[in-house]
mmCIF file of C-alpha atoms in Angstrom:
data_model
loop_
_atom_site.group_PDB
_atom_site.id
_atom_site.type_symbol
_atom_site.label_atom_id
_atom_site.label_comp_id
_atom_site.label_asym_id
_atom_site.label_seq_id
_atom_site.Cartn_x
_atom_site.Cartn_y
_atom_site.Cartn_z
ATOM 1 C CA MET D 14 4.430 26.780 -2.267
ATOM 2 C CA LEU D 15 3.975 25.648 1.311
ATOM 3 C CA ARG D 16 2.069 29.481 1.613
ATOM 4 C CA ASN D 17 0.290 29.295 -1.223
ATOM 5 C CA ARG D 18 -1.027 25.464 -0.354
ATOM 6 C CA GLN D 19 -2.142 26.658 3.340
ATOM 7 C CA ASN D 20 -4.879 30.011 2.028
ATOM 8 C CA LYS D 21 -6.234 26.986 0.146
ATOM 9 C CA ILE D 22 -7.844 25.905 3.518
ATOM 10 C CA SER D 23 -11.194 25.943 3.821
ATOM 11 C CA ASP D 24 -12.761 26.425 7.606
ATOM 12 C CA SER D 25 -15.576 23.739 6.062
ATOM 13 C CA SER D 26 -12.374 21.126 5.434
ATOM 14 C CA PRO D 27 -9.334 20.548 7.843
ATOM 15 C CA TYR D 28 -7.847 18.672 4.167
ATOM 16 C CA ALA D 29 -8.659 21.287 1.514
ATOM 17 C CA ALA D 30 -4.773 22.070 1.058
ATOM 18 C CA LEU D 31 -4.020 18.286 0.583
ATOM 19 C CA THR D 32 -6.102 18.830 -3.295
ATOM 20 C CA GLY D 33 -4.097 17.840 -5.904
ATOM 21 C CA THR D 34 -2.554 14.674 -7.416
ATOM 22 C CA TYR D 35 1.046 13.100 -5.651
ATOM 23 C CA THR D 36 3.587 10.467 -6.621
ATOM 24 C CA ILE D 37 3.911 7.887 -4.560
ATOM 25 C CA ASP D 38 8.655 8.657 -2.706
ATOM 26 C CA PRO D 39 9.112 5.030 -3.086
ATOM 27 C CA VAL D 40 12.710 5.941 -1.470
ATOM 28 C CA HIS D 41 10.652 7.431 1.258
ATOM 29 C CA SER D 42 7.608 4.515 1.363
ATOM 30 C CA THR D 43 7.337 1.315 2.456
ATOM 31 C CA ILE D 44 5.139 -1.012 1.376
ATOM 32 C CA GLY D 45 5.654 -4.876 3.912
ATOM 33 C CA PHE D 46 3.868 -7.510 5.231
ATOM 34 C CA SER D 47 4.201 -10.740 7.944
ATOM 35 C CA VAL D 48 3.140 -13.798 8.088
ATOM 36 C CA ARG D 49 2.453 -16.665 10.701
ATOM 37 C CA HIS D 50 5.266 -18.852 10.175
ATOM 38 C CA ALA D 51 5.712 -22.564 11.348
ATOM 39 C CA MET D 52 2.603 -21.541 13.854
ATOM 40 C CA ILE D 53 5.026 -20.033 16.277
ATOM 41 C CA SER D 54 6.506 -16.308 15.610
ATOM 42 C CA ASN D 55 6.142 -13.965 12.702
ATOM 43 C CA VAL D 56 8.051 -13.817 8.716
ATOM 44 C CA ARG D 57 8.600 -9.973 8.179
ATOM 45 C CA GLY D 58 9.313 -8.840 4.652
ATOM 46 C CA ARG D 59 8.674 -5.943 2.288
ATOM 47 C CA PHE D 60 8.142 -5.156 -1.907
ATOM 48 C CA ASP D 61 11.716 -2.530 -2.943
ATOM 49 C CA ALA D 62 10.024 -1.869 -6.110
ATOM 50 C CA PHE D 63 6.462 -0.453 -6.809
ATOM 51 C CA GLU D 64 4.760 2.693 -7.902
ATOM 52 C CA GLY D 65 1.420 3.948 -7.980
ATOM 53 C CA LEU D 66 -0.923 7.851 -8.049
ATOM 54 C CA LEU D 67 -2.488 8.895 -5.008
ATOM 55 C CA ILE D 68 -5.374 11.642 -6.654
ATOM 56 C CA LEU D 69 -6.669 13.994 -3.359
ATOM 57 C CA ASP D 70 -9.686 15.745 -2.621
ATOM 58 C CA GLY D 71 -9.141 17.445 0.700
ATOM 59 C CA TYR D 72 -12.865 18.712 -0.216
ATOM 60 C CA ASP D 73 -14.606 16.019 -0.455
ATOM 61 C CA PRO D 74 -11.614 12.801 0.752
ATOM 62 C CA ALA D 75 -14.692 10.452 -0.329
ATOM 63 C CA ARG D 76 -14.179 11.397 -4.353
ATOM 64 C CA SER D 77 -10.418 10.846 -3.495
ATOM 65 C CA GLU D 78 -8.329 7.882 -5.472
ATOM 66 C CA ALA D 79 -5.506 5.471 -4.764
ATOM 67 C CA HIS D 80 -3.565 3.173 -7.894
ATOM 68 C CA VAL D 81 -0.611 1.186 -7.001
ATOM 69 C CA SER D 82 1.654 -0.823 -8.535
ATOM 70 C CA VAL D 83 3.899 -3.231 -7.190
ATOM 71 C CA GLN D 84 6.766 -5.442 -9.053
ATOM 72 C CA THR D 85 6.239 -8.598 -7.284
ATOM 73 C CA GLN D 86 10.024 -9.760 -8.147
ATOM 74 C CA SER D 87 11.117 -7.563 -5.998
ATOM 75 C CA LEU D 88 9.848 -9.098 -2.693
ATOM 76 C CA ASP D 89 12.676 -8.962 0.266
ATOM 77 C CA THR D 90 12.359 -11.338 3.387
ATOM 78 C CA SER D 91 15.892 -10.974 4.014
ATOM 79 C CA ILE D 92 16.494 -14.707 2.717
ATOM 80 C CA SER D 93 17.646 -15.150 -0.967
ATOM 81 C CA ALA D 94 16.704 -18.618 -0.477
ATOM 82 C CA ARG D 95 13.185 -18.385 0.509
ATOM 83 C CA ASP D 96 12.474 -14.768 -1.584
ATOM 84 C CA ALA D 97 13.109 -17.124 -5.059
ATOM 85 C CA HIS D 98 10.279 -19.698 -3.456
ATOM 86 C CA LEU D 99 7.862 -16.943 -3.303
ATOM 87 C CA THR D 100 8.120 -14.662 -6.081
ATOM 88 C CA GLY D 101 8.335 -18.873 -8.068
ATOM 89 C CA PRO D 102 5.405 -20.239 -9.424
ATOM 90 C CA GLU D 103 4.342 -22.304 -6.366
ATOM 91 C CA PHE D 104 3.087 -18.471 -4.993
ATOM 92 C CA PHE D 105 3.316 -15.756 -6.378
ATOM 93 C CA ASP D 106 5.303 -16.371 -10.187
ATOM 94 C CA SER D 107 6.685 -13.433 -10.877
ATOM 95 C CA ALA D 108 7.947 -14.306 -14.305
ATOM 96 C CA THR D 109 4.195 -14.527 -15.856
ATOM 97 C CA PHE D 110 2.624 -12.132 -13.588
ATOM 98 C CA PRO D 111 5.477 -9.332 -13.026
ATOM 99 C CA LEU D 112 2.779 -7.388 -11.113
ATOM 100 C CA MET D 113 0.537 -6.728 -8.347
ATOM 101 C CA THR D 114 -2.123 -3.895 -8.651
ATOM 102 C CA PHE D 115 -4.611 -1.662 -6.247
ATOM 103 C CA ARG D 116 -7.038 0.228 -7.472
ATOM 104 C CA SER D 117 -9.224 1.913 -5.202
ATOM 105 C CA THR D 118 -13.207 2.368 -5.475
ATOM 106 C CA GLY D 119 -14.268 4.262 -2.330
ATOM 107 C CA ILE D 120 -13.016 5.598 1.041
ATOM 108 C CA VAL D 121 -14.947 6.275 4.039
ATOM 109 C CA PRO D 122 -13.686 8.426 7.085
ATOM 110 C CA ILE D 123 -13.753 6.565 10.554
ATOM 111 C CA GLY D 124 -12.501 8.744 12.804
ATOM 112 C CA GLU D 125 -10.084 11.881 13.486
ATOM 113 C CA ASP D 126 -7.484 11.202 10.847
ATOM 114 C CA GLU D 127 -8.938 8.217 10.280
ATOM 115 C CA PHE D 128 -10.224 6.425 6.933
ATOM 116 C CA ARG D 129 -11.355 3.084 4.814
ATOM 117 C CA LEU D 130 -9.855 2.917 1.970
ATOM 118 C CA VAL D 131 -11.329 0.669 -0.448
ATOM 119 C CA GLY D 132 -10.681 -1.126 -3.311
ATOM 120 C CA ASN D 133 -9.403 -3.802 -5.456
ATOM 121 C CA LEU D 134 -6.490 -5.791 -5.469
ATOM 122 C CA ARG D 135 -5.284 -8.190 -7.902
ATOM 123 C CA ILE D 136 -2.865 -11.120 -7.767
ATOM 124 C CA LYS D 137 -2.112 -12.937 -10.640
ATOM 125 C CA ASP D 138 -5.391 -13.263 -12.342
ATOM 126 C CA ILE D 139 -7.795 -13.183 -9.108
ATOM 127 C CA GLU D 140 -8.920 -9.353 -9.056
ATOM 128 C CA LEU D 141 -10.660 -9.051 -5.031
ATOM 129 C CA PRO D 142 -12.194 -6.353 -2.419
ATOM 130 C CA LEU D 143 -9.580 -5.065 0.168
ATOM 131 C CA ALA D 144 -10.225 -2.533 2.382
ATOM 132 C CA ILE D 145 -7.201 -0.578 4.471
ATOM 133 C CA ASN D 146 -7.675 1.291 7.439
ATOM 134 C CA LEU D 147 -5.362 4.316 6.799
ATOM 135 C CA THR D 148 -4.384 7.584 8.679
ATOM 136 C CA PHE D 149 -3.191 10.730 7.813
ATOM 137 C CA GLY D 150 0.077 11.380 9.168
ATOM 138 C CA GLY D 151 0.523 14.836 7.840
ATOM 139 C CA ALA D 152 1.609 17.036 5.279
ATOM 140 C CA ALA D 153 4.494 19.080 4.743
ATOM 141 C CA GLN D 154 7.328 20.972 2.916
ATOM 142 C CA ASP D 155 10.771 18.453 2.760
ATOM 143 C CA ALA D 156 14.269 20.436 2.190
ATOM 144 C CA TYR D 157 14.296 19.817 -1.366
ATOM 145 C CA GLY D 158 10.583 22.106 -2.088
ATOM 146 C CA ASN D 159 8.243 19.278 -2.407
ATOM 147 C CA TYR D 160 4.814 19.192 -1.495
ATOM 148 C CA ARG D 161 4.606 16.114 0.180
ATOM 149 C CA VAL D 162 1.653 13.918 2.275
ATOM 150 C CA GLY D 163 2.157 10.984 4.491
ATOM 151 C CA PHE D 164 0.138 7.633 5.459
ATOM 152 C CA GLU D 165 0.007 4.478 7.430
ATOM 153 C CA GLY D 166 -2.012 1.780 6.867
ATOM 154 C CA THR D 167 -3.119 -1.733 7.746
ATOM 155 C CA ALA D 168 -4.969 -4.377 6.094
ATOM 156 C CA THR D 169 -5.541 -8.431 6.582
ATOM 157 C CA LEU D 170 -6.191 -10.491 3.718
ATOM 158 C CA GLN D 171 -6.188 -14.497 3.262
ATOM 159 C CA ARG D 172 -3.771 -15.814 0.664
ATOM 160 C CA SER D 173 -5.775 -18.446 -0.808
ATOM 161 C CA ASP D 174 -8.190 -16.283 -1.893
ATOM 162 C CA TRP D 175 -5.675 -14.979 -4.282
ATOM 163 C CA GLY D 176 -4.684 -18.362 -5.410
ATOM 164 C CA LEU D 177 -1.590 -18.378 -2.790
ATOM 165 C CA THR D 178 -1.900 -21.669 -1.410
ATOM 166 C CA TRP D 179 1.102 -23.431 -1.373
ATOM 167 C CA ASN D 180 1.577 -25.709 2.480
ATOM 168 C CA THR D 181 3.358 -28.238 3.838
ATOM 169 C CA ALA D 182 2.515 -30.178 6.707
ATOM 170 C CA LEU D 183 4.443 -30.117 9.811
ATOM 171 C CA GLU D 184 5.258 -33.032 12.368
ATOM 172 C CA THR D 185 3.601 -31.501 14.994
ATOM 173 C CA GLY D 186 0.112 -30.507 13.848
ATOM 174 C CA GLY D 187 -0.398 -27.166 11.411
ATOM 175 C CA VAL D 188 1.501 -25.816 8.708
ATOM 176 C CA LEU D 189 4.753 -23.957 8.354
ATOM 177 C CA VAL D 190 3.359 -20.614 6.197
ATOM 178 C CA GLY D 191 -0.013 -19.104 8.046
ATOM 179 C CA ASP D 192 -2.828 -18.170 5.548
ATOM 180 C CA LYS D 193 -3.617 -14.812 6.995
ATOM 181 C CA VAL D 194 -1.663 -12.072 6.084
ATOM 182 C CA THR D 195 -0.900 -8.613 7.208
ATOM 183 C CA LEU D 196 0.039 -5.605 5.033
ATOM 184 C CA SER D 197 1.653 -2.592 6.133
ATOM 185 C CA LEU D 198 2.343 0.325 4.554
ATOM 186 C CA ASP D 199 3.957 2.958 5.228
ATOM 187 C CA ILE D 200 3.203 6.281 2.815
ATOM 188 C CA SER D 201 5.830 9.511 1.243
ATOM 189 C CA ALA D 202 3.642 10.786 -1.980
ATOM 190 C CA VAL D 203 4.962 13.917 -3.178
ATOM 191 C CA LEU D 204 2.777 16.908 -5.152
ATOM 192 C CA GLN D 205 3.417 16.268 -8.783
ATOM 193 C CA GLU D 206 5.149 19.901 -9.880
ATOM 194 C CA SER D 207 2.629 21.110 -12.356
ATOM 195 C CA GLN D 208 0.272 21.607 -9.444
ATOM 196 C CA ALA D 209 2.666 22.447 -7.108
ATOM 197 C CA ALA D 210 2.987 25.666 -8.251
ATOM 198 C CA ALA D 211 -0.429 26.443 -8.546
#
C-alpha cells in the first residue's frame, strides 16, 4: 500500500502521494487548549471525544478540506468540578449545544510544510472565522498497514466572540479567566480503506 502511494508522487508536487480522504484517529490525536487563570498562570485542558475528515489534494493543496466535530461534554481539565462548570450553562452549555464544529473554507501554503487553514468555528449558536497554523508532520505506514498523515496546529481566539463571557473579578485586580484561548492540535489521520487499496 505504501509503495503504491509513493509511486504516485509527482515531480511538480511533493504532496501528491497524500491525495485522498482521511479519518482522524482520536486515539492518536489531541485537541487541547490553554487559557490564563487568575492573571498569573495557564490552565490546560483537552477534548477527549471528536471525529473528523481530511480531504487532501496533494496536487493542489489549496483545494484540500477539513471537517471536525467535537463533543463539548468531553472537556477535561483534570478537575471534575471545573469541568462541570465549563460544560454547564455558563460556558459551553453542553446539554443544549453538544457539538463544537469546524469546517474549512481554504488553505494557504506559508512555508515549507507549513500552511494556514482558514474556516468557520461554531460554538453554541455562533459561527465565526478561525485561522489555524498547520505544520505537516509526515506520512507513513503504521504497524497495522494503515497509511497515516500527521499535522500539528495552533490557533488563538477570543472566547467572548463566541459568547463564552462568564468571569469574575479578582480582589487584586483583573479577572479570574482570560479571554484569549490558545488551541493546540496534534492530528493523526488514516487513509480510508477503500482508497488505501488503490
